PDB file of C-alpha atoms in Angstrom:
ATOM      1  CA  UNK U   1       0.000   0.000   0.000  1.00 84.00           C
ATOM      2  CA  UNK U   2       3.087   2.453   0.615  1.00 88.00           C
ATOM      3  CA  UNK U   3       4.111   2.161  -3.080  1.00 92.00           C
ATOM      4  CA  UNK U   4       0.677   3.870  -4.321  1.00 94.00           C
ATOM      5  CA  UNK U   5       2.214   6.650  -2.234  1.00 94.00           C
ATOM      6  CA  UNK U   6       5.512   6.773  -4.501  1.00 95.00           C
ATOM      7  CA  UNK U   7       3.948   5.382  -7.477  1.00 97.00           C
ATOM      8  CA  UNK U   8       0.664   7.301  -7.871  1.00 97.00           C
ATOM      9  CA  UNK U   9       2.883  11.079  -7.835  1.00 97.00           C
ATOM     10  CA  UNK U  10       5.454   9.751 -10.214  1.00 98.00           C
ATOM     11  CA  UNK U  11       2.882   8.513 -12.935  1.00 98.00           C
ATOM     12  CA  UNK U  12       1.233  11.700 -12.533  1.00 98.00           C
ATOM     13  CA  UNK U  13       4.658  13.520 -13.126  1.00 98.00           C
ATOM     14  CA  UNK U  14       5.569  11.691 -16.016  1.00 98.00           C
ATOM     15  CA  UNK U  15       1.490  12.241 -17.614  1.00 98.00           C
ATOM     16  CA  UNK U  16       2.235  16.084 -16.970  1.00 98.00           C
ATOM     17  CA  UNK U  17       5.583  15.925 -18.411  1.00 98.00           C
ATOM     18  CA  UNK U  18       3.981  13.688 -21.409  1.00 98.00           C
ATOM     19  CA  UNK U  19       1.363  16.247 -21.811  1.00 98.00           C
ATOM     20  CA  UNK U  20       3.101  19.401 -22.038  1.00 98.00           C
ATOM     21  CA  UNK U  21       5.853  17.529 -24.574  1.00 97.00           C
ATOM     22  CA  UNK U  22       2.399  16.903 -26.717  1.00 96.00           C
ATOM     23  CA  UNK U  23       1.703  20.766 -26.547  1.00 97.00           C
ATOM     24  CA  UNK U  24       4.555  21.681 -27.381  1.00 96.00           C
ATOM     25  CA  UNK U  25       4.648  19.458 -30.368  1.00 95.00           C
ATOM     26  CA  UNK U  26       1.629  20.917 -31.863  1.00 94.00           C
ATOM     27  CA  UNK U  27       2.562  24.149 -31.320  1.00 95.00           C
ATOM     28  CA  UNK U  28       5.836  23.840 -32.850  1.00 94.00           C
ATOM     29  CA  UNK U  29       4.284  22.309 -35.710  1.00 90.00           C
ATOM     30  CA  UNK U  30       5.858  19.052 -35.158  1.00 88.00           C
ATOM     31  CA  UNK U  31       2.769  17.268 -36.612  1.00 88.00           C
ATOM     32  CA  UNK U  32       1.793  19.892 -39.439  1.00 88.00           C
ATOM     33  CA  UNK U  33       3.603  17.996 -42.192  1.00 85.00           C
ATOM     34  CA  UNK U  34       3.162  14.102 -41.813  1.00 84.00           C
ATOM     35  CA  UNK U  35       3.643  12.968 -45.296  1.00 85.00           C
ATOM     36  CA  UNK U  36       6.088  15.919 -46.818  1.00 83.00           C
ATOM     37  CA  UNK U  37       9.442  14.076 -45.608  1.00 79.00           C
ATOM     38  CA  UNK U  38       8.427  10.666 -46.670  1.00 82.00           C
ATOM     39  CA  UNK U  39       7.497  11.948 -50.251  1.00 83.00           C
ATOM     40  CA  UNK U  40      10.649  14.365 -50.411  1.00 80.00           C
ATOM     41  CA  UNK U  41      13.347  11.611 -50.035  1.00 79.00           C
ATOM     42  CA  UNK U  42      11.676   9.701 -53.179  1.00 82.00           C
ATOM     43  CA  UNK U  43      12.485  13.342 -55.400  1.00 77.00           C
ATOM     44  CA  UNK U  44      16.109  13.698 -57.005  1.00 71.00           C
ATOM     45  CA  UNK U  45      17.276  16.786 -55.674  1.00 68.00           C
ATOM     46  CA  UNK U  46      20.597  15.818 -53.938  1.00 64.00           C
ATOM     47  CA  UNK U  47      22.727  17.168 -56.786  1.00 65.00           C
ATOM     48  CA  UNK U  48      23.706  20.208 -54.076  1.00 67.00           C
ATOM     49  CA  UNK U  49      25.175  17.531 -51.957  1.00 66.00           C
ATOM     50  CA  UNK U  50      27.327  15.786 -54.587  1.00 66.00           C
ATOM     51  CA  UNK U  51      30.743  17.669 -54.572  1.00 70.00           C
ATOM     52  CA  UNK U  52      31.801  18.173 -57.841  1.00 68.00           C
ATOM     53  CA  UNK U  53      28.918  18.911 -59.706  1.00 61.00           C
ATOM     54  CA  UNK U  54      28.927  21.876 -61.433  1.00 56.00           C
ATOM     55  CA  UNK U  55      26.292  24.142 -58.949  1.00 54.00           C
ATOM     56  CA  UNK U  56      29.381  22.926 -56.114  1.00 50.00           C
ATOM     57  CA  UNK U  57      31.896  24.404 -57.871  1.00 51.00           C
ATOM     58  CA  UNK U  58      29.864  27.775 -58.317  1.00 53.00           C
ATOM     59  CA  UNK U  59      29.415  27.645 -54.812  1.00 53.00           C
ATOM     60  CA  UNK U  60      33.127  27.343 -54.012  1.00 53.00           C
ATOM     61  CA  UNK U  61      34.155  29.945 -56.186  1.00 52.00           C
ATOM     62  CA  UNK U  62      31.548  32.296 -54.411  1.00 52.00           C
ATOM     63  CA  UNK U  63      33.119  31.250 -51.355  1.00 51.00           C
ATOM     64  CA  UNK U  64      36.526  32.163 -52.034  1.00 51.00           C
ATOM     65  CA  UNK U  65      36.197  35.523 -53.359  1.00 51.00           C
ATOM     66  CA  UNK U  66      34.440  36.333 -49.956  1.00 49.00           C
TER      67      UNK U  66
END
């Protein structure tokens, strides 16, 4: 019967701290996009992170004039 004592607080603790982690997420807009990242890896747009393609080298020789 003592642990209900210990336990009981501590659940409710870690339902708070659940809680105000979901608010936060909505807020932030963590769950405005669900299916945008799943559909944006299928796209072929990682030419930027090849080095050596021609926009890279651009991108360089910005770099060094700065």
């Amino acid at each position: 019967m003592d642990s209900v004592f210990i336990l009981l607080p501590i659940a409710l603790i870690l339902g708070a701290i659940g809680l105000m982690w979901m608010i936060w997420g909505v807020r932030t807009g963590q769950f405005d996009d669900m299916e945008g990242p799943a559909h944006r890896i299928l796209f072929d747009d990682d030419a930027d992170m090849i080095p050596g393609t021609a926009h890279d080298e651009t991108r360089n020789v910005d770099v060094r004039k700065k």
